[in-house]
mmCIF file of C-alpha atoms and ligand atoms in Angstrom:
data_model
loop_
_atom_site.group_PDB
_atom_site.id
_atom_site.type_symbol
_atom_site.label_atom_id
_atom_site.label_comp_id
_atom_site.label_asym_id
_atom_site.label_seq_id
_atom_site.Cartn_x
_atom_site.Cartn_y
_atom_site.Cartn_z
ATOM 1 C CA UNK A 284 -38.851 -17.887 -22.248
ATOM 2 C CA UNK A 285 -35.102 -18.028 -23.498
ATOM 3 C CA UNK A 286 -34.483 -21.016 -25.876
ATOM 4 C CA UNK A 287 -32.938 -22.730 -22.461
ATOM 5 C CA UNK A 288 -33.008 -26.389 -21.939
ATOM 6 C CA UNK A 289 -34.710 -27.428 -19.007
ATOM 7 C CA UNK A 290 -35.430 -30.848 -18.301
ATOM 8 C CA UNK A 291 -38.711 -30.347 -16.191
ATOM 9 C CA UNK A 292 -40.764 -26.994 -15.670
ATOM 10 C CA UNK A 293 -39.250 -24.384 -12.840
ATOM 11 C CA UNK A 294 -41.905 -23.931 -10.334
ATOM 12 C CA UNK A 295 -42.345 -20.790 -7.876
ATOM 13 C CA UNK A 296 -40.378 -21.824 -4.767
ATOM 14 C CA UNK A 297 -41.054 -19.552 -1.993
ATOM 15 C CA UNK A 298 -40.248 -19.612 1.694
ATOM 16 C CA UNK A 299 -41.476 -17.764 4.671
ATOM 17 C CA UNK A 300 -38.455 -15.729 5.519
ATOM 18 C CA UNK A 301 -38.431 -14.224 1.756
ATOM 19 C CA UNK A 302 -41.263 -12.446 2.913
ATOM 20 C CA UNK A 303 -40.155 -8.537 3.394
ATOM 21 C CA UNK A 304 -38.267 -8.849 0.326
ATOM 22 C CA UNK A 305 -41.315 -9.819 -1.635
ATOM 23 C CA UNK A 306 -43.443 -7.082 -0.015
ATOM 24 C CA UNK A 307 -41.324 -4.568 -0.850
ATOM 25 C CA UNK A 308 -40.982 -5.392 -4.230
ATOM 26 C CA UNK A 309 -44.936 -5.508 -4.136
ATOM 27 C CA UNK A 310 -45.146 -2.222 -2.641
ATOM 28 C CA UNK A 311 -42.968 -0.330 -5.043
ATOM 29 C CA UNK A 312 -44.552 -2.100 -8.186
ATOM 30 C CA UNK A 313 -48.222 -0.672 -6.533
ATOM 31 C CA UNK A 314 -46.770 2.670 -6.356
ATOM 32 C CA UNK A 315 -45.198 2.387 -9.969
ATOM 33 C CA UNK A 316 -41.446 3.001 -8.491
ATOM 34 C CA UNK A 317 -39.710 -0.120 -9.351
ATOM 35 C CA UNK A 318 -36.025 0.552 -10.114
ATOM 36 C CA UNK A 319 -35.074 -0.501 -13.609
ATOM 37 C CA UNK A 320 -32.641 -3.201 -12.069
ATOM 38 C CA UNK A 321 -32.850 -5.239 -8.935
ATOM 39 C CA UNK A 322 -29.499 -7.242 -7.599
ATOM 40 C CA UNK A 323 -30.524 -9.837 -4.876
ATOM 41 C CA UNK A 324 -27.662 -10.725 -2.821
ATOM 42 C CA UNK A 325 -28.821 -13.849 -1.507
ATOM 43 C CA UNK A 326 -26.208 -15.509 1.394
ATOM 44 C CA UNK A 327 -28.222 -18.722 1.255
ATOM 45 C CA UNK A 328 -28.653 -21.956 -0.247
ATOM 46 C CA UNK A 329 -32.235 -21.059 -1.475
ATOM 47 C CA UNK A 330 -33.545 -22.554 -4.923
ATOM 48 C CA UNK A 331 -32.933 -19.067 -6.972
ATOM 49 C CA UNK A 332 -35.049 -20.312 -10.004
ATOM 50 C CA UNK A 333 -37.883 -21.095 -7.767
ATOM 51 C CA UNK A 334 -37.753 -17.918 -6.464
ATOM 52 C CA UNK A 335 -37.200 -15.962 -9.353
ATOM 53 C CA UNK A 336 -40.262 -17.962 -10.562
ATOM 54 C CA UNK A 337 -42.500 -16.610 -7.083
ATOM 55 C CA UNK A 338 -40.968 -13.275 -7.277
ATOM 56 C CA UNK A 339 -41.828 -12.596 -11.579
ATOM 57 C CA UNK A 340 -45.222 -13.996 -10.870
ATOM 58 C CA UNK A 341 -45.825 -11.941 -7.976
ATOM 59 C CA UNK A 342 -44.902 -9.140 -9.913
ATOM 60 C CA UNK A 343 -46.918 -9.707 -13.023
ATOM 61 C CA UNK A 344 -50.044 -11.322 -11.423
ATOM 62 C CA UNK A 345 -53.274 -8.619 -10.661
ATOM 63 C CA UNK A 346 -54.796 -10.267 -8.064
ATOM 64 C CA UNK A 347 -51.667 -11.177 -5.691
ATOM 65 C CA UNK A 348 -52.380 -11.166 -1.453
ATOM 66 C CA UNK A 349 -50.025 -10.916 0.720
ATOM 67 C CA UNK A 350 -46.950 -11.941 -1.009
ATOM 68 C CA UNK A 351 -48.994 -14.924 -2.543
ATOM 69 C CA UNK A 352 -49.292 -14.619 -6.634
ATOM 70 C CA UNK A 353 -52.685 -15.842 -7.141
ATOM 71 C CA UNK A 354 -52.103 -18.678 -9.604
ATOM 72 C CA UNK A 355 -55.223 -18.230 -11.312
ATOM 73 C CA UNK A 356 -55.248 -15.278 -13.575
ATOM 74 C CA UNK A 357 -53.238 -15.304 -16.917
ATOM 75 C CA UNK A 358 -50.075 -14.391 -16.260
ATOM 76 C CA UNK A 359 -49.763 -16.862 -13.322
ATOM 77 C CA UNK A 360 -51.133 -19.764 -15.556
ATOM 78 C CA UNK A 361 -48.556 -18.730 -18.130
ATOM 79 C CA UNK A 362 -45.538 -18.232 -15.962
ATOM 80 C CA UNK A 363 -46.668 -22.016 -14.148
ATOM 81 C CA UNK A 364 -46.438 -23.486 -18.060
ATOM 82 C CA UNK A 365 -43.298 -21.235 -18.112
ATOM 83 C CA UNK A 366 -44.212 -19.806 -21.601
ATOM 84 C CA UNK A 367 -44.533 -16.164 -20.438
ATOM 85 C CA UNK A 368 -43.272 -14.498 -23.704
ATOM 86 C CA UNK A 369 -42.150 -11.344 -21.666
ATOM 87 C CA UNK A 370 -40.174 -13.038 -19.350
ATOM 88 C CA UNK A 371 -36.996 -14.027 -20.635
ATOM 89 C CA UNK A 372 -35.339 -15.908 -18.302
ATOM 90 C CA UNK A 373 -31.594 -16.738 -18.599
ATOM 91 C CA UNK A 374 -29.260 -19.817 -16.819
ATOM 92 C CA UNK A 375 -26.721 -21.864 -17.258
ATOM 93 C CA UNK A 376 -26.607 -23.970 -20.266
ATOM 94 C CA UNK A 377 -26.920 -27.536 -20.715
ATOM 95 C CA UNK A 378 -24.214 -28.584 -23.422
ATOM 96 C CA UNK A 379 -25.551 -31.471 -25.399
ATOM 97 C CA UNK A 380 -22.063 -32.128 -26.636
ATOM 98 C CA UNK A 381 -20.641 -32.321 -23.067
ATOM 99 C CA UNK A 382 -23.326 -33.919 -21.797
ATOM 100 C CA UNK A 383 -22.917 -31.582 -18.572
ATOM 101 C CA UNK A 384 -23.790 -27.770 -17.417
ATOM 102 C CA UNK A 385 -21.720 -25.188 -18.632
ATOM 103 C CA UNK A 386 -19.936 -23.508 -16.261
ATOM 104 C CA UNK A 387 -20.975 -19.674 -17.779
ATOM 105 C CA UNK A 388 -23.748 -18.018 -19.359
ATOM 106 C CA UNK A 389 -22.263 -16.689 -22.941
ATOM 107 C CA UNK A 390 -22.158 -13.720 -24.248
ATOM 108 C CA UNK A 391 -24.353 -14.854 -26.921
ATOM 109 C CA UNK A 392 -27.015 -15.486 -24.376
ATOM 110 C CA UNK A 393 -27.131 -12.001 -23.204
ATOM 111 C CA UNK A 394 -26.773 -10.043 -26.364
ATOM 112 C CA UNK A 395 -30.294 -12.522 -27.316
ATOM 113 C CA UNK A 396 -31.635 -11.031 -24.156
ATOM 114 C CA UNK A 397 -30.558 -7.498 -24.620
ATOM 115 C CA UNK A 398 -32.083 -7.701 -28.264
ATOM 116 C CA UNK A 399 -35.247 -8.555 -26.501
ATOM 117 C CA UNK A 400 -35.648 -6.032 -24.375
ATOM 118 C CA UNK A 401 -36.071 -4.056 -27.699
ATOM 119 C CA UNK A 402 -38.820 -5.804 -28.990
ATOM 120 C CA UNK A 403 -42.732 -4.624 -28.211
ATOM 121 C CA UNK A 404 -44.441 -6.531 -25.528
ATOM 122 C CA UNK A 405 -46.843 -9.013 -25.470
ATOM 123 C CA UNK A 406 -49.011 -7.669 -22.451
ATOM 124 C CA UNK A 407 -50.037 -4.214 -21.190
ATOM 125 C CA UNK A 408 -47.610 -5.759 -18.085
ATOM 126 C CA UNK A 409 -43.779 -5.498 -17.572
ATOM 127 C CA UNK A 410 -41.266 -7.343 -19.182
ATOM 128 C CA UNK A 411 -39.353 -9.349 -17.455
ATOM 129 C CA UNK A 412 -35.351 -10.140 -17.663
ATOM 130 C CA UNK A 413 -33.370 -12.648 -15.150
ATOM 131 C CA UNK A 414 -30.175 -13.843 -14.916
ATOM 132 C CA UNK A 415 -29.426 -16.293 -12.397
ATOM 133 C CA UNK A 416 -27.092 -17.460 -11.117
ATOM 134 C CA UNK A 417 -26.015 -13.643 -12.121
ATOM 135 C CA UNK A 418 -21.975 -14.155 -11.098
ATOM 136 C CA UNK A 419 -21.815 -17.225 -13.838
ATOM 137 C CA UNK A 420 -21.545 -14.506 -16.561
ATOM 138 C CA UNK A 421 -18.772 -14.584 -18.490
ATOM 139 C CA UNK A 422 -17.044 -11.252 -18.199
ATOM 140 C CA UNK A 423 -17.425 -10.550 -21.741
ATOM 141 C CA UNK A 424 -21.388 -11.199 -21.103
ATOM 142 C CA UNK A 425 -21.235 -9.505 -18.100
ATOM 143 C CA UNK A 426 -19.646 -5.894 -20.129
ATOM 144 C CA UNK A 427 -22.043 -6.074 -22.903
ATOM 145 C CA UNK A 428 -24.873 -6.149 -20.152
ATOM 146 C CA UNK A 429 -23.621 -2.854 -18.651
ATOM 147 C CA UNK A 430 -25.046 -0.398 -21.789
ATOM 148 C CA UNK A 431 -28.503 -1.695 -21.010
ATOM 149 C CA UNK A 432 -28.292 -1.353 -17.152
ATOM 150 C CA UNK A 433 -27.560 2.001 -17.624
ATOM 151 C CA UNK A 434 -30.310 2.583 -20.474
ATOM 152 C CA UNK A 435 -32.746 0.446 -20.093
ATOM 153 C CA UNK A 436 -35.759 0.207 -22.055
ATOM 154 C CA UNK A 437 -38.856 1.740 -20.584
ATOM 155 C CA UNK A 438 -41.182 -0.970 -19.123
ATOM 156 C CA UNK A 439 -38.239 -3.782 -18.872
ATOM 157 C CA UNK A 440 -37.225 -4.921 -15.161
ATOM 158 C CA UNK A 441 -34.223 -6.638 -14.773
ATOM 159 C CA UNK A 442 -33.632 -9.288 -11.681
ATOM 160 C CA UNK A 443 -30.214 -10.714 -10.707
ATOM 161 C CA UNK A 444 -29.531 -13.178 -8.414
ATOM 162 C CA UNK A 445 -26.452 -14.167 -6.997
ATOM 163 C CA UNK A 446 -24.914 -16.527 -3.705
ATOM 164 C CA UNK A 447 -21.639 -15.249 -4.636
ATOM 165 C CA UNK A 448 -21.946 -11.104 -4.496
ATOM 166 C CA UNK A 449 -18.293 -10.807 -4.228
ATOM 167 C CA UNK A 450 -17.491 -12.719 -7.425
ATOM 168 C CA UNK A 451 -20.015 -10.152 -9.733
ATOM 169 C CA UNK A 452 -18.111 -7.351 -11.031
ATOM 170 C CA UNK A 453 -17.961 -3.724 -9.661
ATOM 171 C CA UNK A 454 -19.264 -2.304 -12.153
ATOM 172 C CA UNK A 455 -22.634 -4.401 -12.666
ATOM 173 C CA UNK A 456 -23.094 -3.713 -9.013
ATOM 174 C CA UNK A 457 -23.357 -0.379 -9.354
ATOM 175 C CA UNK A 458 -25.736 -0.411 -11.749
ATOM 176 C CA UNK A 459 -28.136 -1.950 -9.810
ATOM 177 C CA UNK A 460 -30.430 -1.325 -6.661
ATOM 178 C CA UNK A 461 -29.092 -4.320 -4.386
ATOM 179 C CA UNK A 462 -31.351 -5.885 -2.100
ATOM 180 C CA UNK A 463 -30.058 -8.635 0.371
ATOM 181 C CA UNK A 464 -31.925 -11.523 1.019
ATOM 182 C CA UNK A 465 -30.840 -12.914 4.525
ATOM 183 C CA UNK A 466 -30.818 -15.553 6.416
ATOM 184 C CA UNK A 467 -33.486 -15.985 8.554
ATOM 185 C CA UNK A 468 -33.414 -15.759 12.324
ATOM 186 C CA UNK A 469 -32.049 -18.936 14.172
ATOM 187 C CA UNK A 470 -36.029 -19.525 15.464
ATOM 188 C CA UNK A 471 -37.739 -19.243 12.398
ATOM 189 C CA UNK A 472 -34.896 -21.454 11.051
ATOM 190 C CA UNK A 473 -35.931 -23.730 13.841
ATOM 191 C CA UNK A 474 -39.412 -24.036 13.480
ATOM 192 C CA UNK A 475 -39.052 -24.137 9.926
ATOM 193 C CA UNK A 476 -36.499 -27.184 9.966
ATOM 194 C CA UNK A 477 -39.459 -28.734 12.388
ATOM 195 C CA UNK A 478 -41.876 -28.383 9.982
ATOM 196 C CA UNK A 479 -39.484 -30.217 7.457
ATOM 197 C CA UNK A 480 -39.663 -33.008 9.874
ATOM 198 C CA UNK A 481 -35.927 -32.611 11.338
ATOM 199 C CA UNK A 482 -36.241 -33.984 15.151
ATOM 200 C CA UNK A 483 -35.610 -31.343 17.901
ATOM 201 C CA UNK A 484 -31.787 -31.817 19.057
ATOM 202 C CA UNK A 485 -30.560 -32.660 15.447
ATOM 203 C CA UNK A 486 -32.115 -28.675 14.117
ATOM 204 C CA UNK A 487 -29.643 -26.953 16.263
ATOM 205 C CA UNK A 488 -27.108 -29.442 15.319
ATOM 206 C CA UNK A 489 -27.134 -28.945 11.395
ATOM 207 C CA UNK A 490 -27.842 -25.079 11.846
ATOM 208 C CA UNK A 491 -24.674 -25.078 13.279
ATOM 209 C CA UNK A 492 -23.308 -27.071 10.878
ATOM 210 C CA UNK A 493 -24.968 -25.050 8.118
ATOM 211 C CA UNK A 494 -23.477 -21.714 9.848
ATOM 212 C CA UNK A 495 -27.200 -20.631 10.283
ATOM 213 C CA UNK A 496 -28.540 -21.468 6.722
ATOM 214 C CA UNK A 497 -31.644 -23.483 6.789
ATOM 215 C CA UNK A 498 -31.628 -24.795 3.434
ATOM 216 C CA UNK A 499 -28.349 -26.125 3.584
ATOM 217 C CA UNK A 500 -28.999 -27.286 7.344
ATOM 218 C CA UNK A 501 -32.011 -29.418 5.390
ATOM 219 C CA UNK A 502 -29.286 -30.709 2.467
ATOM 220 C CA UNK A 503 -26.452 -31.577 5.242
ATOM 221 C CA UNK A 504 -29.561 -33.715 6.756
ATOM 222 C CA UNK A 505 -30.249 -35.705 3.897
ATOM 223 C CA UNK A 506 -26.515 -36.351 3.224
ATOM 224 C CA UNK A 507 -26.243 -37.306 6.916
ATOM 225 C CA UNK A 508 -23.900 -35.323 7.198
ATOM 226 C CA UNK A 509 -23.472 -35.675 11.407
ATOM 227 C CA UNK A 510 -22.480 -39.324 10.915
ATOM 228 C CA UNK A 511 -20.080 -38.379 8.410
ATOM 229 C CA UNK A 512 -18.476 -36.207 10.712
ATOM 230 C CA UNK A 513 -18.617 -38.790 13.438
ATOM 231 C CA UNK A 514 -17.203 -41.074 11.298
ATOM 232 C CA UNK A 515 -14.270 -38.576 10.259
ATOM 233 C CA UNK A 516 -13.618 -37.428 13.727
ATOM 234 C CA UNK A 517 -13.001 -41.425 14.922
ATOM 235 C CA UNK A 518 -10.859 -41.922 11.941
ATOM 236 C CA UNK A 519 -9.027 -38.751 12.429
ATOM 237 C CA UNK A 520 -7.747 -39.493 15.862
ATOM 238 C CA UNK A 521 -6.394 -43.114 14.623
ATOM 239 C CA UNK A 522 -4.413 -41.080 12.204
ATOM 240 C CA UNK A 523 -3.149 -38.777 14.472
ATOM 241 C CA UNK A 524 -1.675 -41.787 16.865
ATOM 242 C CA UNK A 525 -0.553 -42.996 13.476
ATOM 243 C CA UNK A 526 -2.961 -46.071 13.647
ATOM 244 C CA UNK A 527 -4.283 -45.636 9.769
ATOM 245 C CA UNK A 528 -1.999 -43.866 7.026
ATOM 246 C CA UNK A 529 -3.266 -40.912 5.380
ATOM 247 C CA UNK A 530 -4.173 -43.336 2.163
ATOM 248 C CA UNK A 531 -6.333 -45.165 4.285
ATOM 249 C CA UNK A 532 -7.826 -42.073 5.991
ATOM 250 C CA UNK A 533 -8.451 -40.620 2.874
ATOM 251 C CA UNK A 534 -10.092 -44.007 1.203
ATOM 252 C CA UNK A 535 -13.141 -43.710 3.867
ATOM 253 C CA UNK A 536 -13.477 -40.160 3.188
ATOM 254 C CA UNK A 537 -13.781 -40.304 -0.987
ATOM 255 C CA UNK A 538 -16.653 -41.985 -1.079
ATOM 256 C CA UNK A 539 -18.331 -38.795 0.218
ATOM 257 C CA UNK A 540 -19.846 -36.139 -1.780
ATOM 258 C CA UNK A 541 -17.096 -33.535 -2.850
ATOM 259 C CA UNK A 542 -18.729 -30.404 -1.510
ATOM 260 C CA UNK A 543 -19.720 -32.558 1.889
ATOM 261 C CA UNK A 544 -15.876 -33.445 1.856
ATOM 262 C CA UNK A 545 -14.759 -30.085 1.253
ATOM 263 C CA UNK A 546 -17.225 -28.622 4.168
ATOM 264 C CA UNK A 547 -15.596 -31.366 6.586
ATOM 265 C CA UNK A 548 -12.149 -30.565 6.104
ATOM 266 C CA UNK A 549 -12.888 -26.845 6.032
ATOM 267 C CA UNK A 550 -14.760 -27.403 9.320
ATOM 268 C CA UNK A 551 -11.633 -29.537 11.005
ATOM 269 C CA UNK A 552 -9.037 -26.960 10.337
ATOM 270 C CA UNK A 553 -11.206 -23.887 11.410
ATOM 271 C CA UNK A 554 -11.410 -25.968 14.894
ATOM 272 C CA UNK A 555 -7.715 -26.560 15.154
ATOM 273 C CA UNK A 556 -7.542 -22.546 13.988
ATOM 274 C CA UNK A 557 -8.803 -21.742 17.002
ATOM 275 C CA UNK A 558 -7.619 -23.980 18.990
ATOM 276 C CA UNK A 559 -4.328 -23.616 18.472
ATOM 277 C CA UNK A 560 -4.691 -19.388 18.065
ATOM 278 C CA UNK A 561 -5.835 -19.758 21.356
ATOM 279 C CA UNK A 562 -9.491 -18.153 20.570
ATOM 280 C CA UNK A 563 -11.345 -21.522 22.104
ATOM 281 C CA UNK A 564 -9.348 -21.293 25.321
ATOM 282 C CA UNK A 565 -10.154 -17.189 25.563
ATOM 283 C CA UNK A 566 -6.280 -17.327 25.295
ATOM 284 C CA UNK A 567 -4.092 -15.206 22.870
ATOM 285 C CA UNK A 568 -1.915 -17.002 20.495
ATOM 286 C CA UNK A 569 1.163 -15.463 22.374
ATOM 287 C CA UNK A 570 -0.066 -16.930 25.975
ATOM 288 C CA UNK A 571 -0.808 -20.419 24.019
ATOM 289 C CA UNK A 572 2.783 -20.165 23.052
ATOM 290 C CA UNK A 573 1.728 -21.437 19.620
ATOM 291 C CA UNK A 574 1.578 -18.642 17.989
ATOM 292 C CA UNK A 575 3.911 -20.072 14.546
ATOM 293 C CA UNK A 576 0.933 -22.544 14.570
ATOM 294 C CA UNK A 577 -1.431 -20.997 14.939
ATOM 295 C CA UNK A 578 -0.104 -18.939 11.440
ATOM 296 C CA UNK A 579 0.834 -21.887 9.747
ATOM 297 C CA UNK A 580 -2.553 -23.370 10.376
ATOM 298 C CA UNK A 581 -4.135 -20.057 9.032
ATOM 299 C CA UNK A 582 -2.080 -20.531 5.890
ATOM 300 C CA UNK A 583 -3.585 -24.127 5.347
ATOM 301 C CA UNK A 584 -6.869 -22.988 5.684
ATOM 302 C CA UNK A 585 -6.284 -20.557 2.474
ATOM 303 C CA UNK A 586 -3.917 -23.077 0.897
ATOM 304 C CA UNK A 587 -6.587 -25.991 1.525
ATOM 305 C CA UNK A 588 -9.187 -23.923 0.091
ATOM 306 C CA UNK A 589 -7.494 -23.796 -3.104
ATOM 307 C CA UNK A 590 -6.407 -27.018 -3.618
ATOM 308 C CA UNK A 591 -9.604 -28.868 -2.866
ATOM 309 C CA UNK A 592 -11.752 -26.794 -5.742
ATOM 310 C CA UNK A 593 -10.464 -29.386 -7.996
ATOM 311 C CA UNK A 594 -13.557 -31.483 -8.953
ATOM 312 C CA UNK A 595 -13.016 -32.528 -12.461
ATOM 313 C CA UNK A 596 -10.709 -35.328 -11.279
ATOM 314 C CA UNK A 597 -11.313 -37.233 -8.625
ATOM 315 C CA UNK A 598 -7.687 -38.690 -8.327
ATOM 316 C CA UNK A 599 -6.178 -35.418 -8.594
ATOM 317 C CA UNK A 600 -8.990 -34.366 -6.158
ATOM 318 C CA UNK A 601 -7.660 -37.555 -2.969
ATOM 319 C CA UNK A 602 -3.936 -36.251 -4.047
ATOM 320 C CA UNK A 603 -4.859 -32.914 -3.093
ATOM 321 C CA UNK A 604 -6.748 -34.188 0.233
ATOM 322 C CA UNK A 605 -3.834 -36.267 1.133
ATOM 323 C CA UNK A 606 -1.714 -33.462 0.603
ATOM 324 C CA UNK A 607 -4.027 -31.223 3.012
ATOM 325 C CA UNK A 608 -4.476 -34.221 5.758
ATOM 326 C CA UNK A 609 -0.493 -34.725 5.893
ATOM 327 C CA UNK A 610 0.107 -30.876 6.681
ATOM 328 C CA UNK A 611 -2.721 -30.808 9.175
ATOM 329 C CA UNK A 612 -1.225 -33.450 10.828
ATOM 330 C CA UNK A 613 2.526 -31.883 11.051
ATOM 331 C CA UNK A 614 0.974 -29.081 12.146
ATOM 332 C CA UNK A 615 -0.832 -30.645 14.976
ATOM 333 C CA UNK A 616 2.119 -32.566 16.234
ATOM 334 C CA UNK A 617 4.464 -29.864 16.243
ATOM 335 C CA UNK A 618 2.076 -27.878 18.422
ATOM 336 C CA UNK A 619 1.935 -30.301 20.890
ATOM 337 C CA UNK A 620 6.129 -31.024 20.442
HETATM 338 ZN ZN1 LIG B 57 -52.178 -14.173 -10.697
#
């Protein structure tokens, strides 16, 4: 494993709509045709270490059934202890300095990984190379990958994994086979959110919510996330008859989990989008007669969008919320002036 630090082991994580993905990766390693580089476009919210974990250990393990790595043999036992010395697996940083994450994986990181590709095996088995989360390279990291995705060494499979395909460069895409691993079908997402122990009514509700994704349906759960929008929507409407100021408004909201926050606001506008374009109503824009609304409000979502990616700060972070309530709310009131 890559000199990373991790604070506790990364375990396998695998769930039951990865399945075709894993089988076909199964088949072509039985039939020796594994591509030299695999891009998973993943549009969830899964845990890509865990399955980068499942996945490698499916791959190296001899006695694996039906998607299932064995977690006996020697490979298995090595990649549980996650000291596998041909798979190299590269992440995200922690900075002891900064005490926090960095925010790219180096150059430096990859040049140590394409150096190791190099070097002889361990095992009569594959080597193994990921990068995850694969659009965190930094663009210098991500060029000096490119070489070795077009000549790889013989016997080296590379695996990246991304939630973000559209922020990986061109050209690494093209150098790679990409396979998409989807979201699962809203009943498997269902029964699957039962099995988590999420009561009947409340799956559909924070599917919905999760615009189809499980995982995140599960997260959005734990946060309590529908109370938060209950909350919002009660506070909202006081601030729309001018009952609370947007200070006030924005006090309740803060104490909220950014990204939760974020989703919320995101969530409001896209209502009033199509509300006031005329979509909810089966109306055009034109017949709604708020059609410079329903363009202004389209611009807000974009402009919102930007301003609210400001974490670091969490003062600059309300300004910027304030900012996005107060134009929601002219918006609003002109449409109905
Ligand atoms: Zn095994």
């Amino acid at each position: 494993m890559d000199g990373d630090v991790q604070i506790s082991k990364i375990q396998p994580v695998y769930l039951p709509w990865q399945n075709s993905l894993l089988e076909q990766i199964l088949s072509l390693k039985q039939q020796q045709r594994l591509p030299h580089a695999i891009l998973i476009d993943s549009t969830s919210e899964e845990d890509g270490a865990g399955f980068i974990w499942h996945l490698t250990m499916l791959v190296l393990c001899n006695d694996a059934a039906d998607s299932i790595p064995c977690g006996r043999c020697h490979s298995c036992q090595l990649m549980l202890a996650n000291t596998y010395p041909d798979f190299i697996y590269v992440s995200l940083l922690y900075d002891e300095k900064n005490k926090k994450i960095n925010k790219n994986i180096k150059i430096d990181q990859i040049r140590k990984v394409i150096h190791e590709t190099h070097l002889t095996r361990h095992y009569d088995n594959l080597k193994i190379v990921a990068i995850y989360p694969a659009d965190k390279m930094s663009t210098e990291g991500a060029n000096s990958l490119l070489k070795t995705l077009e000549e790889p060494a013989s016997e080296v499979l590379i695996l990246l994994l991304t939630h973000n395909m559209g922020k990986l460069p061109v050209t690494i895409r093209s150098r790679c086979q990409v396979w998409p691993l989807d979201r699962p079908e809203k009943q498997l997402s269902i029964d699957w959110l039962l099995e988590q122990g999420i009561q009947g009514e409340e799956c559909e509700q924070y599917l919905e919510y999760a615009g189809g994704d499980p995982l995140l349906a599960l997260k959005l759960k734990a946060a309590n996330y529908a109370d938060m929008v209950d909350e919002f929507k009660q506070q909202f409407a006081q601030y729309l008859k001018n009952g609370i100021d947007v200070t006030t408004l924005c006090a309740k909201l803060i104490k909220f989990d950014v990204a939760l926050i974020r989703r919320l606001v995101k969530m409001v506008i896209n209502a009033y989008c199509y509300q006031l374009s005329g979509l909810s109503m089966g109306l055009k824009a034109r017949e709604s007669g708020r059609k410079s609304q329903a363009r202004e409000i389209l611009l807000l979502s974009g402009q919102a969008e930007r301003q609210l990616m400001i974490e670091e700060n969490n003062l600059n972070f309300q300004i910027q919320l304030e900012d996005v309530l107060i134009s929601l709310k002219q918006i609003i009131k002109r449409s109905k002036g």
